[in-house]
Amino acid sequence: ILFIISGLVAGLWTGYLKARKIQPRGFKWKTFRNEGIFAVINVAVSGTIIGASLTWMLKHGWIEVATGPAQWWVIALQYAAYFVLFDTWFYWLHRAMHQEPIYTYVHKLHHFSTSPNLLTTFSVNPLESIINGGFVPLFLLGMSFIMPVHEQAMALITPTNVIMGLWVHSGYELLPRRWNKSWATNWFIS
């Protein structure tokens, strides 16, 4: 069984994945090391700030998270609402981050990577991470007035955010080539 699994992994690596590598020349180890350092700094700083703000807002009643059983459609609706709103937030702020002087001071660090990899996801200026991650407290605050977000929806939203970031920065175009040729799918970041 192990032999079959190893063969499948090797086949995927040398065939499917190798053909879909975005930057086939590979990454530079020095850049990879720097991405690791920047990722640790970013996660420590932005995680502390966003976590502290969420804790403070919960403690002082600014945001509310629903607990207990919930109907599936409530979870699905909140999940969908988060990603439609977050995608809009991210799109416009990411465009703004490519304008000077914001690019130089906030977003340029992220583009030091010449070959995307999983660390590239987190290798950003902490301010950029706070701008992107700051959507979570704002979403929870806004939804507290309409329908408090359920803890089960957040249990789906949080890992999906991380997985999507890793997917986009994996360094591979994992979807079929025809994916971006359809009007219905060309908006999806792959």
GROMACS .gro file of N, CA, C and O in nm, residues 94-182:
model
  356
   94HIS      N    1  -0.700   4.550  -0.171
   94HIS     CA    2  -0.581   4.497  -0.238
   94HIS      C    3  -0.546   4.585  -0.358
   94HIS      O    4  -0.429   4.611  -0.385
   95ARG      N    5  -0.646   4.631  -0.429
   95ARG     CA    6  -0.620   4.726  -0.540
   95ARG      C    7  -0.555   4.853  -0.486
   95ARG      O    8  -0.460   4.904  -0.545
   96ALA      N    9  -0.607   4.902  -0.375
   96ALA     CA   10  -0.550   5.024  -0.314
   96ALA      C   11  -0.406   5.001  -0.270
   96ALA      O   12  -0.322   5.091  -0.280
   97MET      N   13  -0.376   4.879  -0.224
   97MET     CA   14  -0.240   4.849  -0.178
   97MET      C   15  -0.140   4.845  -0.293
   97MET      O   16  -0.020   4.847  -0.268
   98HIS      N   17  -0.186   4.843  -0.415
   98HIS     CA   18  -0.096   4.846  -0.530
   98HIS      C   19  -0.074   4.988  -0.581
   98HIS      O   20  -0.011   5.006  -0.685
   99GLN      N   21  -0.125   5.087  -0.508
   99GLN     CA   22  -0.105   5.228  -0.543
   99GLN      C   23  -0.001   5.288  -0.449
   99GLN      O   24   0.002   5.257  -0.331
  100GLU      N   25   0.083   5.374  -0.504
  100GLU     CA   26   0.182   5.443  -0.419
  100GLU      C   27   0.112   5.552  -0.339
  100GLU      O   28   0.016   5.610  -0.384
  101PRO      N   29   0.156   5.582  -0.219
  101PRO     CA   30   0.269   5.524  -0.146
  101PRO      C   31   0.232   5.402  -0.063
  101PRO      O   32   0.317   5.346   0.004
  102ILE      N   33   0.106   5.359  -0.069
  102ILE     CA   34   0.063   5.244   0.011
  102ILE      C   35   0.144   5.120  -0.025
  102ILE      O   36   0.185   5.044   0.062
  103TYR      N   37   0.168   5.100  -0.156
  103TYR     CA   38   0.242   4.982  -0.200
  103TYR      C   39   0.377   4.974  -0.130
  103TYR      O   40   0.413   4.870  -0.075
  104THR      N   41   0.452   5.083  -0.132
  104THR     CA   42   0.587   5.084  -0.075
  104THR      C   43   0.587   5.054   0.074
  104THR      O   44   0.669   4.978   0.123
  105TYR      N   45   0.492   5.112   0.146
  105TYR     CA   46   0.494   5.101   0.292
  105TYR      C   47   0.415   4.984   0.349
  105TYR      O   48   0.437   4.945   0.463
  106VAL      N   49   0.321   4.930   0.270
  106VAL     CA   50   0.235   4.826   0.325
  106VAL      C   51   0.246   4.693   0.250
  106VAL      O   52   0.256   4.588   0.312
  107HIS      N   53   0.247   4.695   0.117
  107HIS     CA   54   0.229   4.572   0.040
  107HIS      C   55   0.355   4.518  -0.028
  107HIS      O   56   0.360   4.400  -0.065
  108LYS      N   57   0.456   4.599  -0.042
  108LYS     CA   58   0.576   4.560  -0.117
  108LYS      C   59   0.644   4.435  -0.060
  108LYS      O   60   0.692   4.350  -0.133
  109LEU      N   61   0.646   4.423   0.071
  109LEU     CA   62   0.707   4.308   0.137
  109LEU      C   63   0.650   4.177   0.083
  109LEU      O   64   0.723   4.081   0.060
  110HIS      N   65   0.521   4.174   0.060
  110HIS     CA   66   0.455   4.054   0.011
  110HIS      C   67   0.505   4.015  -0.128
  110HIS      O   68   0.509   3.897  -0.162
  111HIS      N   69   0.545   4.112  -0.207
  111HIS     CA   70   0.590   4.084  -0.344
  111HIS      C   71   0.740   4.058  -0.355
  111HIS      O   72   0.791   4.042  -0.465
  112PHE      N   73   0.810   4.053  -0.243
  112PHE     CA   74   0.951   4.013  -0.247
  112PHE      C   75   0.965   3.868  -0.291
  112PHE      O   76   1.069   3.829  -0.342
  113SER      N   77   0.861   3.790  -0.269
  113SER     CA   78   0.865   3.651  -0.312
  113SER      C   79   0.852   3.644  -0.462
  113SER      O   80   0.757   3.695  -0.520
  114THR      N   81   0.949   3.580  -0.527
  114THR     CA   82   0.944   3.566  -0.672
  114THR      C   83   0.887   3.431  -0.713
  114THR      O   84   0.859   3.410  -0.830
  115SER      N   85   0.869   3.343  -0.618
  115SER     CA   86   0.809   3.213  -0.644
  115SER      C   87   0.716   3.180  -0.528
  115SER      O   88   0.762   3.142  -0.420
  116PRO      N   89   0.585   3.200  -0.548
  116PRO     CA   90   0.490   3.179  -0.437
  116PRO      C   91   0.502   3.041  -0.375
  116PRO      O   92   0.524   2.942  -0.443
  117ASN      N   93   0.487   3.038  -0.243
  117ASN     CA   94   0.486   2.913  -0.169
  117ASN      C   95   0.399   2.934  -0.046
  117ASN      O   96   0.347   3.044  -0.025
  118LEU      N   97   0.379   2.834   0.034
  118LEU     CA   98   0.286   2.844   0.146
  118LEU      C   99   0.323   2.955   0.245
  118LEU      O  100   0.235   3.020   0.301
  119LEU      N  101   0.453   2.979   0.266
  119LEU     CA  102   0.494   3.086   0.357
  119LEU      C  103   0.458   3.224   0.303
  119LEU      O  104   0.440   3.317   0.381
  120THR      N  105   0.448   3.238   0.172
  120THR     CA  106   0.416   3.367   0.111
  120THR      C  107   0.281   3.418   0.162
  120THR      O  108   0.259   3.537   0.172
  121THR      N  109   0.191   3.326   0.196
  121THR     CA  110   0.059   3.363   0.248
  121THR      C  111   0.072   3.454   0.369
  121THR      O  112  -0.001   3.553   0.382
  122PHE      N  113   0.164   3.423   0.457
  122PHE     CA  114   0.177   3.495   0.583
  122PHE      C  115   0.291   3.596   0.583
  122PHE      O  116   0.309   3.669   0.680
  123SER      N  117   0.369   3.597   0.477
  123SER     CA  118   0.484   3.688   0.468
  123SER      C  119   0.437   3.824   0.417
  123SER      O  120   0.454   3.859   0.301
  124VAL      N  121   0.373   3.897   0.505
  124VAL     CA  122   0.321   4.030   0.473
  124VAL      C  123   0.354   4.125   0.588
  124VAL      O  124   0.383   4.083   0.700
  125ASN      N  125   0.345   4.252   0.559
  125ASN     CA  126   0.360   4.354   0.661
  125ASN      C  127   0.244   4.335   0.761
  125ASN      O  128   0.130   4.316   0.720
  126PRO      N  129   0.270   4.341   0.892
  126PRO     CA  130   0.161   4.326   0.988
  126PRO      C  131   0.046   4.424   0.965
  126PRO      O  132  -0.071   4.390   0.988
  127LEU      N  133   0.076   4.543   0.915
  127LEU     CA  134  -0.030   4.639   0.886
  127LEU      C  135  -0.124   4.585   0.778
  127LEU      O  136  -0.246   4.599   0.787
  128GLU      N  137  -0.068   4.520   0.676
  128GLU     CA  138  -0.151   4.460   0.572
  128GLU      C  139  -0.238   4.349   0.631
  128GLU      O  140  -0.355   4.336   0.597
  129SER      N  141  -0.181   4.271   0.718
  129SER     CA  142  -0.256   4.163   0.781
  129SER      C  143  -0.368   4.219   0.868
  129SER      O  144  -0.477   4.162   0.873
  130ILE      N  145  -0.343   4.329   0.935
  130ILE     CA  146  -0.446   4.392   1.018
  130ILE      C  147  -0.557   4.449   0.929
  130ILE      O  148  -0.675   4.440   0.963
  131ILE      N  149  -0.519   4.506   0.815
  131ILE     CA  150  -0.619   4.558   0.721
  131ILE      C  151  -0.708   4.444   0.671
  131ILE      O  152  -0.831   4.454   0.672
  132ASN      N  153  -0.646   4.335   0.628
  132ASN     CA  154  -0.724   4.221   0.578
  132ASN      C  155  -0.799   4.151   0.691
  132ASN      O  156  -0.918   4.123   0.680
  133GLY      N  157  -0.728   4.120   0.799
  133GLY     CA  158  -0.789   4.049   0.912
  133GLY      C  159  -0.886   4.136   0.991
  133GLY      O  160  -0.971   4.084   1.064
  134GLY      N  161  -0.874   4.268   0.976
  134GLY     CA  162  -0.964   4.359   1.045
  134GLY      C  163  -1.107   4.347   0.998
  134GLY      O  164  -1.200   4.397   1.062
  135PHE      N  165  -1.126   4.278   0.886
  135PHE     CA  166  -1.263   4.256   0.839
  135PHE      C  167  -1.341   4.169   0.936
  135PHE      O  168  -1.463   4.188   0.951
  136VAL      N  169  -1.276   4.076   1.003
  136VAL     CA  170  -1.347   3.985   1.093
  136VAL      C  171  -1.419   4.061   1.205
  136VAL      O  172  -1.540   4.044   1.222
  137PRO      N  173  -1.350   4.149   1.281
  137PRO     CA  174  -1.423   4.224   1.383
  137PRO      C  175  -1.534   4.313   1.324
  137PRO      O  176  -1.642   4.324   1.382
  138LEU      N  177  -1.508   4.372   1.208
  138LEU     CA  178  -1.611   4.456   1.146
  138LEU      C  179  -1.732   4.374   1.102
  138LEU      O  180  -1.847   4.418   1.119
  139PHE      N  181  -1.708   4.257   1.047
  139PHE     CA  182  -1.817   4.168   1.007
  139PHE      C  183  -1.898   4.127   1.129
  139PHE      O  184  -2.021   4.132   1.127
  140LEU      N  185  -1.830   4.087   1.235
  140LEU     CA  186  -1.901   4.045   1.357
  140LEU      C  187  -1.979   4.161   1.418
  140LEU      O  188  -2.091   4.143   1.466
  141LEU      N  189  -1.921   4.280   1.414
  141LEU     CA  190  -1.989   4.399   1.466
  141LEU      C  191  -2.115   4.427   1.384
  141LEU      O  192  -2.223   4.447   1.440
  142GLY      N  193  -2.101   4.431   1.252
  142GLY     CA  194  -2.217   4.457   1.167
  142GLY      C  195  -2.325   4.352   1.181
  142GLY      O  196  -2.445   4.384   1.188
  143MET      N  197  -2.285   4.227   1.185
  143MET     CA  198  -2.382   4.118   1.196
  143MET      C  199  -2.450   4.115   1.334
  143MET      O  200  -2.562   4.064   1.345
  144SER      N  201  -2.386   4.170   1.436
  144SER     CA  202  -2.446   4.174   1.569
  144SER      C  203  -2.576   4.254   1.568
  144SER      O  204  -2.666   4.231   1.649
  145PHE      N  205  -2.587   4.350   1.475
  145PHE     CA  206  -2.709   4.430   1.464
  145PHE      C  207  -2.818   4.359   1.384
  145PHE      O  208  -2.935   4.391   1.397
  146ILE      N  209  -2.778   4.265   1.299
  146ILE     CA  210  -2.873   4.197   1.209
  146ILE      C  211  -2.908   4.058   1.263
  146ILE      O  212  -3.023   4.030   1.293
  147MET      N  213  -2.807   3.974   1.268
  147MET     CA  214  -2.822   3.836   1.314
  147MET      C  215  -2.684   3.793   1.362
  147MET      O  216  -2.596   3.770   1.281
  148PRO      N  217  -2.660   3.787   1.494
  148PRO     CA  218  -2.526   3.750   1.542
  148PRO      C  219  -2.473   3.623   1.474
  148PRO      O  220  -2.547   3.528   1.454
  149VAL      N  221  -2.347   3.629   1.435
  149VAL     CA  222  -2.285   3.516   1.368
  149VAL      C  223  -2.275   3.400   1.466
  149VAL      O  224  -2.238   3.416   1.582
  150HIS      N  225  -2.309   3.284   1.417
  150HIS     CA  226  -2.307   3.165   1.501
  150HIS      C  227  -2.165   3.110   1.510
  150HIS      O  228  -2.089   3.116   1.414
  151GLU      N  229  -2.131   3.055   1.625
  151GLU     CA  230  -1.997   2.998   1.645
  151GLU      C  231  -1.967   2.888   1.545
  151GLU      O  232  -1.853   2.869   1.505
  152GLN      N  233  -2.070   2.816   1.499
  152GLN     CA  234  -2.049   2.710   1.400
  152GLN      C  235  -2.012   2.770   1.264
  152GLN      O  236  -1.932   2.713   1.191
  153ALA      N  237  -2.068   2.887   1.231
  153ALA     CA  238  -2.031   2.955   1.107
  153ALA      C  239  -1.886   3.000   1.115
  153ALA      O  240  -1.809   2.986   1.019
  154MET      N  241  -1.846   3.054   1.230
  154MET     CA  242  -1.706   3.098   1.247
  154MET      C  243  -1.611   2.979   1.242
  154MET      O  244  -1.498   2.992   1.195
  155ALA      N  245  -1.658   2.862   1.290
  155ALA     CA  246  -1.574   2.742   1.285
  155ALA      C  247  -1.550   2.698   1.141
  155ALA      O  248  -1.452   2.630   1.113
  156LEU      N  249  -1.635   2.738   1.048
  156LEU     CA  250  -1.615   2.711   0.907
  156LEU      C  251  -1.538   2.824   0.838
  156LEU      O  252  -1.454   2.801   0.752
  157ILE      N  253  -1.568   2.947   0.875
  157ILE     CA  254  -1.508   3.065   0.813
  157ILE      C  255  -1.357   3.071   0.837
  157ILE      O  256  -1.279   3.092   0.744
  158THR      N  257  -1.314   3.051   0.959
  158THR     CA  258  -1.173   3.066   0.995
  158THR      C  259  -1.082   2.971   0.916
  158THR      O  260  -0.988   3.018   0.852
  159PRO      N  261  -1.107   2.840   0.916
  159PRO     CA  262  -1.017   2.754   0.839
  159PRO      C  263  -1.028   2.777   0.688
  159PRO      O  264  -0.929   2.763   0.616
  160THR      N  265  -1.146   2.815   0.641
  160THR     CA  266  -1.161   2.841   0.498
  160THR      C  267  -1.073   2.958   0.457
  160THR      O  268  -1.009   2.956   0.351
  161ASN      N  269  -1.068   3.063   0.540
  161ASN     CA  270  -0.981   3.178   0.512
  161ASN      C  271  -0.835   3.133   0.498
  161ASN      O  272  -0.766   3.174   0.404
  162VAL      N  273  -0.789   3.053   0.590
  162VAL     CA  274  -0.650   3.008   0.588
  162VAL      C  275  -0.624   2.918   0.468
  162VAL      O  276  -0.525   2.935   0.396
  163ILE      N  277  -0.714   2.823   0.443
  163ILE     CA  278  -0.697   2.731   0.331
  163ILE      C  279  -0.696   2.806   0.198
  163ILE      O  280  -0.613   2.778   0.111
  164MET      N  281  -0.784   2.903   0.182
  164MET     CA  282  -0.787   2.981   0.057
  164MET      C  283  -0.657   3.060   0.038
  164MET      O  284  -0.604   3.069  -0.072
  165GLY      N  285  -0.604   3.118   0.146
  165GLY     CA  286  -0.477   3.189   0.138
  165GLY      C  287  -0.364   3.097   0.097
  165GLY      O  288  -0.280   3.131   0.013
  166LEU      N  289  -0.362   2.977   0.154
  166LEU     CA  290  -0.258   2.880   0.120
  166LEU      C  291  -0.275   2.832  -0.025
  166LEU      O  292  -0.176   2.817  -0.097
  167TRP      N  293  -0.398   2.811  -0.067
  167TRP     CA  294  -0.427   2.767  -0.204
  167TRP      C  295  -0.373   2.868  -0.304
  167TRP      O  296  -0.304   2.833  -0.399
  168VAL      N  297  -0.408   2.996  -0.284
  168VAL     CA  298  -0.371   3.101  -0.378
  168VAL      C  299  -0.219   3.119  -0.385
  168VAL      O  300  -0.164   3.151  -0.490
  169HIS      N  301  -0.150   3.099  -0.272
  169HIS     CA  302  -0.006   3.119  -0.268
  169HIS      C  303   0.073   2.989  -0.278
  169HIS      O  304   0.193   2.988  -0.252
  170SER      N  305   0.009   2.881  -0.316
  170SER     CA  306   0.077   2.751  -0.321
  170SER      C  307   0.188   2.747  -0.426
  170SER      O  308   0.279   2.666  -0.417
  171GLY      N  309   0.179   2.833  -0.526
  171GLY     CA  310   0.278   2.832  -0.634
  171GLY      C  311   0.236   2.745  -0.751
  171GLY      O  312   0.312   2.728  -0.845
  172TYR      N  313   0.114   2.692  -0.744
  172TYR     CA  314   0.062   2.605  -0.849
  172TYR      C  315  -0.074   2.653  -0.895
  172TYR      O  316  -0.153   2.704  -0.816
  173GLU      N  317  -0.100   2.637  -1.023
  173GLU     CA  318  -0.233   2.661  -1.078
  173GLU      C  319  -0.303   2.526  -1.072
  173GLU      O  320  -0.282   2.441  -1.158
  174LEU      N  321  -0.384   2.505  -0.969
  174LEU     CA  322  -0.440   2.373  -0.941
  174LEU      C  323  -0.569   2.343  -1.017
  174LEU      O  324  -0.606   2.226  -1.032
  175LEU      N  325  -0.638   2.446  -1.064
  175LEU     CA  326  -0.761   2.424  -1.138
  175LEU      C  327  -0.730   2.398  -1.286
  175LEU      O  328  -0.626   2.441  -1.336
  176PRO      N  329  -0.822   2.333  -1.356
  176PRO     CA  330  -0.799   2.307  -1.499
  176PRO      C  331  -0.779   2.438  -1.576
  176PRO      O  332  -0.833   2.541  -1.539
  177ARG      N  333  -0.705   2.431  -1.685
  177ARG     CA  334  -0.676   2.550  -1.764
  177ARG      C  335  -0.801   2.618  -1.818
  177ARG      O  336  -0.806   2.738  -1.832
  178ARG      N  337  -0.903   2.542  -1.845
  178ARG     CA  338  -1.026   2.599  -1.898
  178ARG      C  339  -1.106   2.677  -1.793
  178ARG      O  340  -1.201   2.745  -1.824
  179TRP      N  341  -1.067   2.664  -1.667
  179TRP     CA  342  -1.141   2.725  -1.557
  179TRP      C  343  -1.162   2.875  -1.577
  179TRP      O  344  -1.271   2.927  -1.560
  180ASN      N  345  -1.057   2.947  -1.613
  180ASN     CA  346  -1.066   3.093  -1.625
  180ASN      C  347  -1.122   3.141  -1.759
  180ASN      O  348  -1.124   3.260  -1.785
  181LYS      N  349  -1.169   3.050  -1.841
  181LYS     CA  350  -1.222   3.089  -1.972
  181LYS      C  351  -1.374   3.109  -1.969
  181LYS      O  352  -1.432   3.156  -2.065
  182SER      N  353  -1.438   3.075  -1.861
  182SER     CA  354  -1.583   3.088  -1.849
  182SER      C  355  -1.619   3.216  -1.773
  182SER      O  356  -1.554   3.251  -1.675
   0.00000   0.00000   0.00000
